[in-house]
Backbone as JSON, one array per atom type, in Angstrom:
{
  "sequence": "MIKVFITDDHFMVVEGIRAMLGGRDDIELIGYASNAASCRAFLQSRQPDVLLLDISLPDGTGTELCKELKEKYPKMAILGISTFNQASYIKEMIDNGALGYILKNTTQKELVEAIRMASIGKEYMPFEVAKTLHLAKQSADKIILGRREMEVLNLLKVGFTNPEIADKLNLSVNTVDTYRKSLLFKLDAKNTADLIRLAFLHKLIDAD",
  "N": [[85.77, 76.9, 100.14], [87.84, 79.56, 101.05], [90.88, 80.41, 99.79], [93.8, 81.75, 101.12], [96.68, 83.83, 100.83], [99.64, 85.22, 102.18], [101.74, 88.07, 101.86], [104.3, 89.43, 103.39], [106.94, 90.95, 105.15], [107.32, 90.77, 107.85], [107.48, 88.5, 110.32], [106.0, 88.32, 112.66], [103.65, 89.62, 112.01], [102.62, 87.92, 110.06], [102.23, 85.6, 111.61], [100.38, 86.62, 113.39], [98.16, 87.09, 111.74], [97.73, 84.51, 110.87], [96.9, 83.34, 113.28], [94.55, 84.76, 113.74], [92.96, 83.87, 111.68], [92.74, 81.22, 112.14], [90.93, 78.19, 112.62], [88.69, 78.83, 111.15], [85.99, 77.76, 109.19], [85.62, 78.36, 106.55], [87.89, 79.55, 105.5], [91.18, 79.18, 104.39], [94.58, 79.28, 105.05], [97.1, 79.23, 102.79], [99.79, 79.66, 102.64], [102.79, 81.77, 102.86], [104.82, 84.62, 101.91], [107.91, 86.39, 102.19], [108.86, 88.4, 100.66], [108.73, 90.18, 97.47], [109.77, 88.66, 95.35], [109.62, 85.98, 96.24], [106.88, 85.78, 96.48], [106.04, 86.05, 93.8], [107.18, 83.72, 92.77], [105.78, 81.68, 94.13], [103.17, 82.11, 93.18], [103.34, 81.35, 90.55], [102.82, 78.68, 90.42], [100.58, 78.25, 91.94], [97.59, 79.92, 92.74], [96.03, 82.0, 95.14], [92.69, 82.67, 96.41], [92.46, 85.06, 97.66], [94.89, 87.51, 98.16], [96.86, 88.8, 100.67], [98.58, 91.67, 100.86], [101.44, 93.34, 101.75], [102.26, 96.83, 101.73], [104.86, 97.66, 101.72], [107.82, 96.22, 100.9], [110.89, 94.27, 101.12], [112.15, 94.09, 98.63], [110.89, 95.8, 96.84], [107.85, 97.7, 96.12], [104.61, 97.17, 97.51], [102.49, 98.33, 96.21], [103.22, 98.61, 93.51], [103.71, 95.95, 92.93], [101.18, 94.95, 93.27], [99.78, 96.01, 91.05], [101.15, 94.73, 88.97], [100.58, 92.0, 89.54], [97.79, 91.93, 89.36], [97.43, 92.34, 86.68], [98.53, 90.03, 85.67], [97.22, 87.96, 87.04], [94.2, 88.29, 86.95], [91.86, 87.32, 88.19], [92.45, 86.92, 90.82], [91.95, 88.18, 94.02], [93.12, 91.07, 95.72], [94.2, 92.39, 98.8], [95.39, 95.22, 100.34], [97.76, 95.53, 103.0], [98.85, 97.34, 105.81], [100.75, 99.52, 108.03], [100.43, 102.12, 107.64], [98.13, 104.65, 107.58], [97.43, 106.44, 105.37], [96.15, 108.62, 102.91], [97.35, 108.77, 100.33], [98.8, 106.37, 100.03], [96.74, 104.5, 100.33], [95.03, 105.17, 98.18], [96.72, 104.75, 95.98], [97.12, 102.01, 96.12], [94.51, 101.03, 95.74], [93.98, 102.12, 93.22], [95.72, 100.6, 91.77], [94.53, 98.16, 91.66], [93.76, 96.78, 94.0], [91.26, 95.4, 96.19], [90.72, 96.35, 98.62], [91.96, 97.81, 101.72], [93.73, 97.19, 104.5], [94.48, 97.96, 107.85], [97.27, 97.16, 109.99], [96.57, 96.97, 112.59], [94.08, 95.95, 112.64], [90.91, 94.48, 113.53], [89.95, 91.08, 114.32], [87.42, 90.51, 113.33], [87.08, 92.46, 111.3], [89.16, 91.73, 109.54], [88.44, 89.12, 108.72], [85.96, 89.68, 107.53], [86.78, 91.39, 105.46], [88.29, 89.63, 103.87], [86.35, 87.76, 103.13], [84.58, 89.42, 101.67], [86.28, 90.32, 99.61], [86.79, 87.91, 98.33], [84.55, 87.45, 96.86], [84.63, 89.4, 95.05], [84.06, 91.98, 95.98], [84.59, 95.28, 97.2], [86.27, 96.3, 100.21], [86.48, 98.43, 102.96], [87.81, 99.25, 106.02], [86.46, 101.2, 108.77], [88.27, 103.21, 109.72], [90.04, 103.53, 107.55], [88.29, 104.24, 105.47], [87.41, 106.66, 106.5], [89.75, 108.2, 106.39], [90.12, 108.42, 103.6], [87.77, 109.8, 102.97], [88.12, 112.27, 104.3], [90.29, 113.21, 102.88], [89.19, 113.58, 100.36], [87.44, 115.61, 100.95], [88.99, 117.82, 101.2], [89.42, 120.38, 99.22], [91.64, 121.6, 98.02], [93.52, 119.71, 98.11], [95.37, 117.44, 96.38], [95.77, 114.12, 95.78], [98.62, 112.3, 95.31], [100.41, 109.43, 94.24], [103.44, 107.75, 95.35], [105.19, 107.13, 93.18], [104.1, 108.79, 91.24], [104.75, 111.29, 92.3], [107.54, 111.15, 92.14], [107.92, 111.05, 89.36], [106.74, 113.49, 88.67], [108.49, 115.36, 89.9], [110.8, 114.89, 88.44], [109.98, 115.57, 85.9], [109.67, 118.25, 86.35], [112.28, 119.25, 86.42], [112.99, 118.94, 83.83], [113.41, 116.41, 82.66], [113.03, 113.89, 80.15], [110.52, 111.44, 79.1], [111.84, 108.9, 78.41], [114.27, 109.31, 79.78], [113.4, 109.54, 82.43], [112.31, 107.0, 82.75], [114.63, 105.45, 82.63], [116.01, 106.4, 84.85], [114.3, 105.73, 87.0], [114.07, 103.07, 86.69], [111.93, 101.98, 85.19], [109.51, 101.08, 82.64], [109.17, 102.89, 79.55], [106.52, 103.15, 78.75], [105.19, 102.8, 81.2], [106.04, 105.08, 82.6], [104.87, 107.01, 80.97], [102.21, 106.45, 81.47], [102.02, 107.25, 84.17], [102.54, 109.97, 83.78], [100.33, 110.75, 82.24], [98.35, 110.26, 84.11], [98.97, 112.2, 86.01], [98.45, 114.52, 84.5], [95.7, 114.24, 84.21], [94.78, 114.26, 86.92], [95.47, 116.85, 87.75], [94.16, 118.3, 85.94], [95.5, 119.28, 83.66], [96.74, 120.67, 80.56], [99.07, 120.12, 79.18], [102.59, 119.22, 79.67], [103.96, 121.53, 80.56], [101.86, 123.06, 81.58], [101.08, 121.32, 83.56], [103.25, 121.42, 85.37], [103.05, 124.09, 86.17], [100.53, 124.11, 87.45], [101.07, 122.28, 89.46], [102.87, 123.71, 91.04], [101.11, 125.7, 91.94], [99.35, 124.22, 93.49], [101.02, 123.53, 95.45], [102.46, 121.16, 95.34], [104.95, 120.74, 94.44], [108.14, 122.42, 94.84], [109.98, 125.48, 94.13], [112.7, 125.1, 93.81]],
  "CA": [[86.89, 77.32, 100.99], [88.59, 80.71, 100.53], [92.32, 80.22, 99.96], [94.46, 83.03, 101.38], [98.15, 83.84, 100.84], [100.15, 86.47, 102.76], [103.08, 88.53, 101.5], [104.7, 90.43, 104.39], [108.29, 90.61, 105.6], [107.37, 90.69, 109.3], [106.97, 87.2, 110.73], [104.98, 88.5, 113.7], [102.4, 89.97, 111.32], [102.15, 86.67, 109.44], [101.73, 84.73, 112.67], [99.17, 87.23, 113.92], [97.07, 86.83, 110.79], [97.48, 83.07, 110.94], [96.13, 83.08, 114.51], [93.22, 85.35, 113.58], [92.2, 83.09, 110.69], [92.69, 79.83, 112.57], [89.65, 77.62, 113.04], [87.59, 79.23, 110.27], [85.58, 76.67, 108.31], [85.56, 78.78, 105.14], [89.13, 80.22, 105.12], [92.39, 78.35, 104.53], [95.84, 79.96, 104.76], [97.87, 78.26, 102.02], [101.22, 79.96, 102.7], [103.17, 83.18, 102.94], [106.11, 85.0, 101.35], [108.46, 87.54, 102.9], [109.27, 89.43, 99.71], [108.04, 90.15, 96.18], [110.3, 87.56, 94.53], [109.04, 84.72, 96.74], [105.46, 85.83, 96.15], [105.93, 85.75, 92.37], [107.54, 82.31, 92.57], [104.66, 80.86, 94.6], [102.0, 82.29, 92.34], [103.53, 80.68, 89.26], [102.27, 77.32, 90.47], [99.3, 78.21, 92.65], [97.07, 81.24, 93.08], [94.99, 82.01, 96.17], [91.52, 83.48, 96.1], [92.74, 86.4, 98.21], [96.28, 87.78, 98.53], [97.08, 89.91, 101.61], [99.84, 92.2, 100.35], [102.02, 94.49, 102.44], [102.61, 97.86, 100.75], [106.29, 97.9, 101.79], [108.55, 94.96, 100.89], [112.34, 94.48, 101.03], [112.63, 94.14, 97.24], [109.96, 96.54, 96.0], [106.66, 98.2, 96.81], [103.41, 96.37, 97.32], [101.6, 98.99, 95.27], [103.63, 98.25, 92.14], [103.51, 94.51, 92.79], [99.73, 94.78, 93.14], [99.43, 96.27, 89.65], [101.75, 93.65, 88.17], [99.88, 90.74, 89.77], [96.42, 92.02, 88.87], [97.5, 92.18, 85.22], [98.88, 88.64, 85.39], [96.21, 87.08, 87.63], [93.06, 89.19, 87.16], [90.81, 86.74, 89.03], [92.91, 86.89, 92.21], [91.64, 89.41, 94.78], [94.24, 91.56, 96.53], [93.93, 93.34, 99.87], [96.6, 95.84, 100.87], [97.88, 95.58, 104.45], [99.89, 98.32, 106.14], [100.64, 100.3, 109.26], [100.24, 103.52, 107.23], [96.77, 105.06, 107.26], [97.59, 107.67, 104.62], [95.33, 108.59, 101.7], [98.14, 108.54, 99.12], [99.08, 104.94, 99.96], [95.47, 103.79, 100.12], [94.55, 105.45, 96.83], [97.59, 104.1, 95.0], [96.85, 100.57, 96.18], [93.2, 100.8, 95.11], [94.14, 102.43, 91.8], [96.48, 99.51, 91.14], [93.73, 96.94, 91.57], [93.38, 96.15, 95.27], [89.84, 95.5, 96.54], [90.6, 96.92, 99.96], [93.19, 98.23, 102.38], [93.53, 96.88, 105.92], [95.57, 98.36, 108.74], [97.8, 96.01, 110.72], [95.92, 96.9, 113.91], [92.69, 95.58, 112.39], [90.31, 93.45, 114.38], [89.7, 89.79, 113.67], [86.15, 90.62, 112.61], [87.33, 93.23, 110.07], [90.01, 90.95, 108.65], [87.63, 88.03, 108.15], [84.95, 90.28, 106.65], [87.49, 91.88, 104.28], [88.65, 88.46, 103.05], [85.11, 87.21, 102.56], [84.09, 90.35, 100.66], [87.2, 90.3, 98.47], [86.69, 86.62, 97.64], [83.41, 87.5, 95.92], [84.83, 90.55, 94.17], [83.53, 93.22, 96.52], [85.56, 96.12, 97.9], [86.05, 96.45, 101.65], [87.29, 99.43, 103.63], [87.49, 99.45, 107.44], [86.01, 102.56, 109.06], [89.41, 104.13, 109.81], [90.56, 103.76, 106.2], [87.26, 104.98, 104.74], [87.42, 108.02, 107.04], [90.94, 108.87, 105.84], [89.83, 108.75, 102.2], [86.72, 110.8, 102.95], [88.7, 113.55, 104.69], [91.16, 113.64, 101.78], [88.32, 114.06, 99.29], [86.8, 116.85, 101.41], [89.93, 118.92, 101.07], [89.36, 120.77, 97.8], [92.96, 121.96, 97.51], [94.43, 118.58, 98.28], [95.41, 116.46, 95.3], [96.53, 112.98, 96.28], [99.48, 111.65, 94.33], [101.17, 108.29, 94.72], [104.89, 107.97, 95.44], [105.77, 107.14, 91.84], [103.64, 110.0, 90.56], [105.55, 112.4, 92.81], [108.88, 111.02, 91.58], [107.83, 111.44, 87.95], [106.46, 114.92, 88.64], [109.7, 116.1, 90.24], [111.76, 114.75, 87.34], [109.44, 116.4, 84.82], [109.91, 119.64, 86.74], [113.65, 119.67, 86.08], [113.2, 118.83, 82.4], [113.69, 115.06, 82.17], [112.08, 113.32, 79.19], [109.98, 110.14, 79.52], [112.88, 107.85, 78.4], [115.25, 109.58, 80.84], [112.76, 109.2, 83.7], [112.22, 105.53, 82.78], [115.98, 104.93, 82.94], [116.37, 106.79, 86.23], [113.46, 105.04, 87.97], [114.04, 101.64, 86.33], [110.59, 101.65, 84.75], [109.38, 101.13, 81.2], [108.72, 104.19, 79.05], [105.06, 103.11, 78.79], [104.76, 103.01, 82.59], [106.26, 106.5, 82.89], [103.84, 107.75, 80.24], [100.96, 106.24, 82.21], [102.07, 108.14, 85.33], [102.44, 111.35, 83.29], [98.93, 110.98, 81.86], [97.59, 110.3, 85.36], [99.22, 113.51, 86.58], [97.72, 115.49, 83.68], [94.28, 114.09, 84.53], [94.5, 114.66, 88.29], [95.62, 118.29, 87.9], [93.41, 118.91, 84.84], [96.5, 120.04, 82.89], [96.69, 120.47, 79.12], [100.36, 119.6, 78.74], [103.56, 119.13, 80.75], [104.22, 122.87, 81.09], [100.69, 123.41, 82.38], [101.14, 120.43, 84.72], [104.23, 121.97, 86.33], [102.47, 125.34, 86.68], [99.47, 123.76, 88.4], [101.71, 121.6, 90.6], [103.36, 124.79, 91.91], [99.95, 126.36, 92.55], [98.79, 123.31, 94.51], [102.11, 123.3, 96.42], [102.9, 119.77, 95.25], [106.41, 120.85, 94.22], [108.64, 123.76, 95.15], [110.64, 126.15, 93.01], [114.16, 124.94, 93.77]],
  "C": [[87.66, 78.46, 100.33], [90.07, 80.52, 100.83], [93.01, 81.58, 100.04], [95.98, 82.85, 101.41], [98.6, 85.2, 101.35], [101.52, 86.8, 102.2], [103.42, 89.7, 102.42], [106.05, 90.0, 104.95], [108.43, 90.58, 107.12], [106.69, 89.4, 109.77], [105.88, 87.31, 111.78], [103.62, 88.85, 113.09], [101.78, 88.71, 110.71], [101.53, 85.76, 110.49], [100.46, 85.28, 113.3], [97.97, 86.97, 113.04], [96.7, 85.36, 110.81], [96.6, 82.73, 112.15], [94.7, 83.6, 114.37], [92.33, 84.54, 112.63], [92.02, 81.64, 111.11], [91.3, 79.4, 113.01], [88.46, 78.04, 112.2], [87.26, 78.11, 109.3], [85.67, 77.05, 106.83], [86.84, 79.47, 104.65], [90.32, 79.31, 105.38], [93.62, 79.17, 104.15], [96.76, 78.96, 104.06], [99.37, 78.57, 101.99], [101.49, 81.44, 102.83], [104.54, 83.38, 102.29], [106.59, 86.24, 102.08], [108.95, 88.63, 101.97], [108.55, 89.23, 98.37], [108.48, 88.96, 95.33], [109.69, 86.22, 94.94], [107.55, 84.65, 96.42], [105.25, 85.45, 94.68], [106.17, 84.26, 92.11], [106.39, 81.39, 92.99], [103.49, 80.92, 93.64], [102.13, 81.65, 90.96], [102.88, 79.3, 89.25], [100.89, 77.24, 91.13], [98.84, 79.62, 93.02], [95.98, 81.12, 94.16], [93.75, 82.75, 95.66], [91.76, 84.92, 96.53], [94.21, 86.49, 98.63], [96.31, 88.98, 99.47], [98.48, 90.43, 101.34], [100.29, 93.45, 101.1], [102.43, 95.54, 101.4], [104.11, 98.15, 100.72], [107.03, 96.58, 101.93], [110.04, 95.2, 100.71], [112.84, 94.67, 99.6], [111.64, 94.86, 96.3], [108.78, 97.04, 96.8], [105.47, 97.31, 96.52], [102.47, 96.99, 96.31], [101.94, 98.62, 93.83], [103.43, 96.76, 91.9], [102.03, 94.2, 92.6], [99.31, 94.96, 91.68], [99.92, 95.15, 88.74], [100.95, 92.36, 88.3], [98.44, 90.77, 89.28], [96.38, 91.87, 87.34], [97.74, 90.71, 84.86], [97.82, 87.66, 85.88], [94.95, 87.9, 87.95], [91.96, 88.65, 88.07], [91.19, 86.71, 90.51], [92.62, 88.23, 92.89], [92.84, 89.78, 95.65], [93.74, 92.56, 97.56], [95.25, 93.91, 100.36], [96.59, 95.78, 102.39], [99.04, 96.49, 104.82], [99.68, 98.91, 107.51], [100.3, 101.75, 108.93], [98.8, 103.81, 106.82], [96.83, 106.43, 106.58], [96.86, 107.55, 103.28], [96.13, 108.26, 100.45], [98.44, 107.05, 98.94], [97.81, 104.15, 99.64], [95.02, 103.93, 98.68], [95.4, 104.73, 95.79], [97.34, 102.6, 94.96], [95.54, 100.24, 95.48], [93.28, 101.05, 93.61], [94.86, 101.3, 91.06], [95.77, 98.16, 91.21], [93.32, 96.26, 92.85], [91.89, 96.37, 95.55], [89.63, 96.09, 97.93], [91.96, 97.2, 100.55], [92.96, 98.08, 103.88], [94.74, 97.33, 106.73], [96.0, 97.17, 109.59], [97.3, 95.94, 112.16], [94.45, 96.52, 113.78], [92.19, 94.52, 113.38], [90.13, 92.16, 113.59], [88.44, 89.86, 112.81], [86.34, 91.35, 111.28], [88.13, 92.42, 109.06], [89.2, 89.86, 107.95], [86.6, 88.58, 107.16], [85.59, 90.77, 105.36], [87.82, 90.74, 103.32], [87.41, 87.88, 102.38], [84.56, 88.1, 101.46], [84.96, 90.3, 99.41], [87.06, 89.03, 97.65], [85.52, 86.57, 96.66], [83.45, 88.77, 95.07], [84.31, 91.87, 94.67], [84.59, 93.96, 97.33], [85.22, 96.23, 99.38], [87.02, 97.48, 102.22], [86.89, 99.52, 105.1], [87.15, 100.92, 107.69], [87.16, 103.56, 109.07], [89.94, 104.52, 108.43], [89.57, 104.59, 105.39], [87.22, 106.44, 105.2], [88.59, 108.82, 106.48], [90.7, 109.31, 104.39], [88.78, 109.86, 102.11], [87.26, 112.18, 103.28], [89.59, 114.1, 103.58], [90.33, 114.23, 100.65], [87.66, 115.38, 99.66], [87.69, 118.06, 101.22], [90.06, 119.3, 99.6], [90.73, 121.06, 97.21], [93.94, 120.8, 97.55], [94.3, 117.6, 97.12], [96.31, 115.32, 95.76], [97.31, 112.32, 95.16], [100.21, 110.49, 94.99], [102.66, 108.6, 94.72], [105.54, 108.06, 94.07], [105.35, 108.38, 91.05], [104.45, 111.21, 91.0], [106.97, 112.36, 92.25], [108.91, 111.48, 90.13], [107.62, 112.94, 87.84], [107.71, 115.75, 88.9], [110.76, 116.01, 89.14], [111.29, 115.53, 86.11], [109.73, 117.87, 85.08], [111.29, 120.12, 86.31], [114.0, 119.36, 84.63], [113.54, 117.45, 81.86], [112.62, 114.63, 81.17], [111.58, 111.98, 79.72], [111.04, 109.04, 79.5], [113.91, 108.05, 79.5], [114.68, 109.23, 82.21], [112.67, 107.68, 83.85], [113.55, 104.92, 83.17], [116.34, 105.21, 84.39], [115.59, 106.01, 87.27], [113.36, 103.53, 87.72], [112.62, 101.18, 86.01], [110.57, 101.62, 83.23], [108.9, 102.52, 80.79], [107.19, 104.27, 79.08], [104.51, 103.37, 80.19], [104.91, 104.48, 82.98], [105.19, 107.35, 82.21], [102.48, 107.63, 80.91], [100.91, 107.15, 83.43], [101.9, 109.6, 84.9], [100.99, 111.68, 82.92], [98.04, 111.06, 83.09], [97.74, 111.66, 86.03], [98.45, 114.6, 85.83], [96.23, 115.47, 84.02], [93.96, 114.64, 85.92], [94.58, 116.18, 88.48], [94.88, 119.05, 86.81], [94.32, 119.81, 84.0], [96.44, 119.68, 81.41], [97.95, 119.81, 78.58], [101.33, 119.62, 79.91], [103.85, 120.49, 81.38], [103.09, 123.33, 82.01], [100.65, 122.57, 83.66], [102.07, 120.99, 85.79], [103.69, 123.24, 86.96], [101.42, 125.05, 87.76], [100.03, 123.07, 89.65], [102.29, 122.62, 91.58], [102.2, 125.45, 92.65], [99.35, 125.53, 93.68], [99.83, 122.93, 95.57], [102.53, 121.84, 96.48], [104.41, 119.7, 95.04], [106.83, 122.25, 94.56], [109.49, 124.27, 93.98], [112.14, 125.91, 92.92], [114.59, 124.02, 92.63]]
}
């Protein structure tokens, strides 16, 4: 039996998923949380096989929570769920450990297949999501950055240091450094000055 837990702040979404999963012999919905704090509290005592995680929560982002939970519960599979079919969101969720990304207009067949695939450690992308990622990769000039990466990039642009960025964004210095290194890698930059130069060239930031 595949145990599933939902974290989403929209009750209609939770009820919709509950209805879509109802009557399945191999899937059991063991509960839901409406925010990150409630999700963390539940997982302290019981972990599902698959966590359906909204990317936007009242007390944080699902992308950051995904990374945190994968580090704490590496055996638990996570599937991002969202209304946003945007490459930056999808990529950030996958980069942070999710095995897939499902849109909230998904079909019952896609949802069930995604859960079954994730439960055995396999990645699943619905056609719409896979198409979005493919088109993003086809665009040679398009570099996809996550929300946090953009925040760090813009603060680096105006001269903030890693500790100052960590304080401003309420992150650890190590986390900020990880984002900075990711930016250097994605833009193939040698150092921070080169990173800012390339970011201007790729029109990721402006000159103001």
